[in-house]
Rosetta silent file (secondary structure, phi, psi, omega in degrees, C-alpha in Angstrom):
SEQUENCE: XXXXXXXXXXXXXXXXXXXXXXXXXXXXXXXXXXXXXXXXXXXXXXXXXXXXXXXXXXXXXXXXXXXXXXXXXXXXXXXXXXXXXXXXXXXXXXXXXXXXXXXXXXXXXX
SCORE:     score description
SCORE:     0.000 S_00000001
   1 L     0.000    2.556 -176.138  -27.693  -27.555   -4.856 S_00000001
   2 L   -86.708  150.799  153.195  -31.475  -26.460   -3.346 S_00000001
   3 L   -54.563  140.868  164.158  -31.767  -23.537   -1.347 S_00000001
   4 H   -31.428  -53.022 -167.272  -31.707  -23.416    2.250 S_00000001
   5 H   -55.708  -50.236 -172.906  -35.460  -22.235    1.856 S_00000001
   6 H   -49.693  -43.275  178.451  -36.386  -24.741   -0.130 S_00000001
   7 H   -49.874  -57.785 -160.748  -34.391  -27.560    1.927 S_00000001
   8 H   -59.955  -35.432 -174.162  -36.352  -25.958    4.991 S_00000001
   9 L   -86.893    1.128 -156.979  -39.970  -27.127    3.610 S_00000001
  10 L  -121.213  -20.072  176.154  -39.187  -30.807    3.821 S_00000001
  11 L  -128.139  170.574  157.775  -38.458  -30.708    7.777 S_00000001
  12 L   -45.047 -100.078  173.983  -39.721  -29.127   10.809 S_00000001
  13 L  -120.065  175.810 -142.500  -37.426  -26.578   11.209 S_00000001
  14 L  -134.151   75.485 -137.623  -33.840  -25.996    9.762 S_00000001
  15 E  -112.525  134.679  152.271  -30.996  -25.060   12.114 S_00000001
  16 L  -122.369   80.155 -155.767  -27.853  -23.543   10.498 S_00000001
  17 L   -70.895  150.666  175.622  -25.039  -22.136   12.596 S_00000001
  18 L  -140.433   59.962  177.328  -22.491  -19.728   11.438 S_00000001
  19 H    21.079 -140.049 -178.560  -20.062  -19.687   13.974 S_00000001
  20 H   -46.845   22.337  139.842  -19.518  -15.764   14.728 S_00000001
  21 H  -154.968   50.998  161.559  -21.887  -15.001   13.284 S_00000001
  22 L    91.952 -152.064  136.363  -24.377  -16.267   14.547 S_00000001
  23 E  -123.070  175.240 -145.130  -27.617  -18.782   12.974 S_00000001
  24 E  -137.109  124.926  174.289  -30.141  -18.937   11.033 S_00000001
  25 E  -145.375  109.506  168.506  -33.309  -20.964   12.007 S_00000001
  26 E   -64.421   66.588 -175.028  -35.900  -22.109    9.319 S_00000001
  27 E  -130.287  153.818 -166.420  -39.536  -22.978   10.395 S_00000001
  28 L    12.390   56.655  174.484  -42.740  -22.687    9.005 S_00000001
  29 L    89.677   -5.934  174.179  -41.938  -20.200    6.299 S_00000001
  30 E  -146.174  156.036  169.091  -39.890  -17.705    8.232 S_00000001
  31 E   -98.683  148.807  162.231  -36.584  -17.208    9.436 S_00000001
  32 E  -140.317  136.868 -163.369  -35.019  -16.226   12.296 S_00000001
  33 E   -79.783  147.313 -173.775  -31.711  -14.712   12.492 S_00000001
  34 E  -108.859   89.421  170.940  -29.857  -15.582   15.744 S_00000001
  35 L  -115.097 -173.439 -155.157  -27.449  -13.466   16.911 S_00000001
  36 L   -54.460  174.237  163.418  -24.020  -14.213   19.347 S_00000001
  37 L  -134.576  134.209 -159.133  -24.055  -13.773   22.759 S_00000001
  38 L   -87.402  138.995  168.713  -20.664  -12.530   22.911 S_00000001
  39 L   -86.861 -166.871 -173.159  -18.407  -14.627   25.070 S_00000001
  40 L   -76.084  -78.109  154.949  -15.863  -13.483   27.949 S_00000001
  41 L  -145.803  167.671  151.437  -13.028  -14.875   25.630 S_00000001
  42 L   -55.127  120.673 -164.827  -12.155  -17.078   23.192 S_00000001
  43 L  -125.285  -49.545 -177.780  -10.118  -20.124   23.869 S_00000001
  44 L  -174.373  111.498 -148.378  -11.261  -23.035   22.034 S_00000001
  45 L   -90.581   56.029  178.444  -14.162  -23.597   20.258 S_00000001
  46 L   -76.181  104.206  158.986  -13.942  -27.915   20.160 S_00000001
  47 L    91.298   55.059  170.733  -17.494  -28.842   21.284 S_00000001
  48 L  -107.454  -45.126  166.438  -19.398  -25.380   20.962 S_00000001
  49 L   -15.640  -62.664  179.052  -21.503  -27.245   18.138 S_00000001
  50 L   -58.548  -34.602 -171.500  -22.700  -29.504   20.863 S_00000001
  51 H   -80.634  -28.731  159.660  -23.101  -26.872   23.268 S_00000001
  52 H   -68.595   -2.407 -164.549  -25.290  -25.047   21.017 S_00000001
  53 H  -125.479   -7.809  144.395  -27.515  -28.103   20.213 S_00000001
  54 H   -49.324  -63.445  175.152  -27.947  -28.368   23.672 S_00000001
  55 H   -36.471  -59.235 -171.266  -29.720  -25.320   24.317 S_00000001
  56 H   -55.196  -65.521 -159.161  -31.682  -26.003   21.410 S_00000001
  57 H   -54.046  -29.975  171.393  -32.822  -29.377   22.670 S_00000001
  58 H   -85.626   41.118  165.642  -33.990  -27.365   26.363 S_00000001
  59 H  -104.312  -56.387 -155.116  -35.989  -25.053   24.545 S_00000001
  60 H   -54.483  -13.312 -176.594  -37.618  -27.365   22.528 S_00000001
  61 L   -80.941  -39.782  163.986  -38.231  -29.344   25.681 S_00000001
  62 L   -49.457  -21.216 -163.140  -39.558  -26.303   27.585 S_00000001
  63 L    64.141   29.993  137.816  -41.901  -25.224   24.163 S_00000001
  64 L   -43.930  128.377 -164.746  -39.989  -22.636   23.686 S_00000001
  65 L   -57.283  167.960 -164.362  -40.216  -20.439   20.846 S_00000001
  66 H   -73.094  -55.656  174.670  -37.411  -21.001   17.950 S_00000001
  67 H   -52.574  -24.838  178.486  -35.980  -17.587   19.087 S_00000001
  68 H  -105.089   10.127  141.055  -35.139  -18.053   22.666 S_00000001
  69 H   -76.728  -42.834  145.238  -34.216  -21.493   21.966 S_00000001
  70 H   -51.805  -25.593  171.038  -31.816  -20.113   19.498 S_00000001
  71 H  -102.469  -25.236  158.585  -30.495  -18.183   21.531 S_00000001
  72 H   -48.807  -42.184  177.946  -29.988  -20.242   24.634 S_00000001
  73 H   -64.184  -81.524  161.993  -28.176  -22.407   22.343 S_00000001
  74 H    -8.384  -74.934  165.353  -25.722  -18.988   21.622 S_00000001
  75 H   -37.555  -64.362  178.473  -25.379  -18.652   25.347 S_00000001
  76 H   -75.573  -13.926  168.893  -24.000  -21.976   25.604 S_00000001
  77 H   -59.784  -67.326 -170.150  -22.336  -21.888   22.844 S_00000001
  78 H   -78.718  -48.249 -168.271  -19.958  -18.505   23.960 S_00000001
  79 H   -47.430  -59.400 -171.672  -20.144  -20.165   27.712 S_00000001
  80 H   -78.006  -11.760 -179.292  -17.920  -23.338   26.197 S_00000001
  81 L   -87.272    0.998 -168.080  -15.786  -21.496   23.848 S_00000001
  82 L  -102.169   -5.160 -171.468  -14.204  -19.222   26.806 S_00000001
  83 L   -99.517  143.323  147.867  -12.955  -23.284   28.153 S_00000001
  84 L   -68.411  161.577  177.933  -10.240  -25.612   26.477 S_00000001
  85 L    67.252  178.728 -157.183  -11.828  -29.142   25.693 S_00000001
  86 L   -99.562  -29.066 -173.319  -15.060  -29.910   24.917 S_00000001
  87 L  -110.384   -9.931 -150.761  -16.583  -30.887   28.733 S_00000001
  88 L   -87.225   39.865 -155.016  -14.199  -28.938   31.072 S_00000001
  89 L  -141.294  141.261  169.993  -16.921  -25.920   31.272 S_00000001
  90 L  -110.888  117.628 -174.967  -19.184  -25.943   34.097 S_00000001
  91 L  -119.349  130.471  168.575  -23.092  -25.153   33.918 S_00000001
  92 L  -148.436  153.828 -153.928  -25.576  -24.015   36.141 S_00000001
  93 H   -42.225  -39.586 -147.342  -29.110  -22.351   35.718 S_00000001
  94 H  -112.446  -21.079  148.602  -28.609  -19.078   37.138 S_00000001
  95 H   -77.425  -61.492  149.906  -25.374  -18.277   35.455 S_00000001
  96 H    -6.728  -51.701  174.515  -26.596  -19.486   32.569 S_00000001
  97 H   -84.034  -27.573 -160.995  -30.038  -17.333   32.971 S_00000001
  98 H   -71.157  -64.495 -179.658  -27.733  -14.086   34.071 S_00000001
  99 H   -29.578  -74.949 -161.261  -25.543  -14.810   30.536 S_00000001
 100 H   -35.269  -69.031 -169.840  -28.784  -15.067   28.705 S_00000001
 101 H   -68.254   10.871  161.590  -30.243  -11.668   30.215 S_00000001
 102 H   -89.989  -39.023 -167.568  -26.816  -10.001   29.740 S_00000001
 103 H   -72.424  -70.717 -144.860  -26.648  -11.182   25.802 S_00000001
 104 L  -109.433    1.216  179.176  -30.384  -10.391   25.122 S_00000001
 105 L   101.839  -25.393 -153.723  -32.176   -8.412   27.713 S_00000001
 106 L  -134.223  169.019  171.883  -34.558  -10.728   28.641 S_00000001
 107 L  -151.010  141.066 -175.609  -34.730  -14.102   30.642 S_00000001
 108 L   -91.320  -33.611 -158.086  -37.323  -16.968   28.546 S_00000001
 109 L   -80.869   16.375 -174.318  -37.474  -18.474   32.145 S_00000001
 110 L    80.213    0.000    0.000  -39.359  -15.649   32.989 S_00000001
């Protein structure tokens, strides 16, 4: 029954996803709202969880800030949900960075 915020003070940060619309990431006292990176289309979203917690683990490995690790995590997220099954999606960097800097403008890789 505690609030997210509250919940949020007890770990490092606080990842919530909300499927279409987008997540929510808790750390050190502030949030940051995530939002989609729209996919191509929907087909099936059976291991977009995963695909999102993916990103997030190469940000954090990179030291990436909570927003562009949230959002890489998006990006991979709409990248697996345009596939059926959970693995049958194919990834490589530079599609991957073109998705990003189509969703958000920007490329984190610089």
């Amino acid at each position: 029954g505690r609030k997210l915020e509250r919940l949020a003070r007890d770990v490092r940060a606080l990842v919530v996803t909300q499927g279409a619309q987008g997540s929510r990431i808790f750390t050190d006292g502030k949030v940051h709202d995530i939002p989609i990176a729209a996919p191509e289309r929907v087909v099936d979203p059976t291991g977009c969880g995963d695909a999102y917690r993916a990103g997030l683990l190469y940000g954090i490995a990179q030291g990436w800030g909570w927003p562009d690790t949230g959002r890489l995590g998006a990006v991979l997220g709409a990248i697996k949900i345009a596939s059926r099954g959970a693995q049958n999606h194919r990834l490589e960097r530079a599609s991957v960075e073109a998705r990003f800097r189509q969703a958000f403008g920007y490329s984190p890789w610089g």
